[in-house]
Structures are given as structure tokens and as C-alpha cells.
Amino acid sequence: MDKAIRAAAWFFVITGGVINVVFLFTPNTDSYPMWALVRVLIGVALLIAYVSRRKRIQE
């Protein structure tokens, strides 16, 4: 379970980060894709859940 949470979190963070970087360096863009930012935020939330779960298990 922990490996799945960690893998999903890193997947969301990396894919969202790549999409954000590509979009920022692409000329002629009209608006910022909020869905790409949401992917990063979901990944960060999953990483926080993973870390807090690991701390709770260690205690």
C-alpha cells in the first residue's frame, strides 16, 4: 500500500511538473492550464499522506 501511494504521488508530481514547465515555455499560449497544477497538488497531498502514515507507523 505504501509503495502504491508513493508511486502515485511521484507520478502526479512529475507529470504535472513536466506539463507545467512545457506549458510555461511554449509561446502563444492563452491561459494557464489549472488541471496541470491540480495534478501537482494531488501528488503533494499524497506525499504528505505517505510521510504522515510512515511517521505514525514508526511511533
mmCIF file of C-alpha atoms in Angstrom:
data_model
loop_
_atom_site.group_PDB
_atom_site.id
_atom_site.type_symbol
_atom_site.label_atom_id
_atom_site.label_comp_id
_atom_site.label_asym_id
_atom_site.label_seq_id
_atom_site.Cartn_x
_atom_site.Cartn_y
_atom_site.Cartn_z
ATOM 1 C CA MET A 1 0.000 0.000 0.000
ATOM 2 C CA ASP A 2 2.768 2.437 0.884
ATOM 3 C CA LYS A 3 4.603 1.773 -2.370
ATOM 4 C CA ALA A 4 1.414 2.386 -4.342
ATOM 5 C CA ILE A 5 0.765 5.710 -2.583
ATOM 6 C CA ARG A 6 4.361 6.811 -3.098
ATOM 7 C CA ALA A 7 4.355 5.757 -6.759
ATOM 8 C CA ALA A 8 1.074 7.534 -7.452
ATOM 9 C CA ALA A 9 2.285 10.662 -5.682
ATOM 10 C CA TRP A 10 5.512 10.831 -7.669
ATOM 11 C CA PHE A 11 3.602 10.100 -10.889
ATOM 12 C CA PHE A 12 1.296 13.062 -10.294
ATOM 13 C CA VAL A 13 4.117 15.387 -9.222
ATOM 14 C CA ILE A 14 6.392 14.525 -12.148
ATOM 15 C CA THR A 15 3.746 14.531 -14.879
ATOM 16 C CA GLY A 16 2.168 17.721 -13.567
ATOM 17 C CA GLY A 17 5.577 19.374 -13.266
ATOM 18 C CA VAL A 18 6.564 18.425 -16.796
ATOM 19 C CA ILE A 19 3.259 19.691 -18.179
ATOM 20 C CA ASN A 20 3.672 22.963 -16.268
ATOM 21 C CA VAL A 21 7.257 23.508 -17.463
ATOM 22 C CA VAL A 22 6.375 22.690 -21.071
ATOM 23 C CA PHE A 23 3.367 24.991 -20.962
ATOM 24 C CA LEU A 24 5.357 27.863 -19.451
ATOM 25 C CA PHE A 25 7.991 27.703 -22.199
ATOM 26 C CA THR A 26 5.504 27.324 -25.059
ATOM 27 C CA PRO A 27 4.907 30.585 -26.922
ATOM 28 C CA ASN A 28 1.455 31.760 -27.959
ATOM 29 C CA THR A 29 -0.474 30.355 -25.008
ATOM 30 C CA ASP A 30 -3.719 31.978 -23.964
ATOM 31 C CA SER A 31 -4.369 30.755 -20.443
ATOM 32 C CA TYR A 32 -2.681 28.636 -17.818
ATOM 33 C CA PRO A 33 -3.978 25.037 -17.526
ATOM 34 C CA MET A 34 -5.217 24.736 -13.954
ATOM 35 C CA TRP A 35 -5.663 20.982 -14.406
ATOM 36 C CA ALA A 36 -1.876 20.636 -14.614
ATOM 37 C CA LEU A 37 -1.457 22.476 -11.321
ATOM 38 C CA VAL A 38 -4.105 20.245 -9.751
ATOM 39 C CA ARG A 39 -2.019 17.184 -10.704
ATOM 40 C CA VAL A 40 0.954 18.593 -8.796
ATOM 41 C CA LEU A 41 -1.203 19.444 -5.783
ATOM 42 C CA ILE A 42 -2.702 15.933 -5.724
ATOM 43 C CA GLY A 43 0.820 14.498 -5.813
ATOM 44 C CA VAL A 44 1.965 16.732 -2.966
ATOM 45 C CA ALA A 45 -1.086 15.776 -0.900
ATOM 46 C CA LEU A 46 -0.353 12.089 -1.489
ATOM 47 C CA LEU A 47 3.288 12.573 -0.482
ATOM 48 C CA ILE A 48 2.194 14.314 2.723
ATOM 49 C CA ALA A 49 -0.216 11.440 3.440
ATOM 50 C CA TYR A 50 2.573 8.933 2.809
ATOM 51 C CA VAL A 51 5.003 10.711 5.151
ATOM 52 C CA SER A 52 2.432 11.104 7.924
ATOM 53 C CA ARG A 53 1.451 7.448 7.581
ATOM 54 C CA ARG A 54 5.101 6.365 7.838
ATOM 55 C CA LYS A 55 5.604 8.526 10.943
ATOM 56 C CA ARG A 56 2.532 7.052 12.575
ATOM 57 C CA ILE A 57 3.733 3.506 11.854
ATOM 58 C CA GLN A 58 7.191 4.229 13.308
ATOM 59 C CA GLU A 59 5.777 5.605 16.553
#
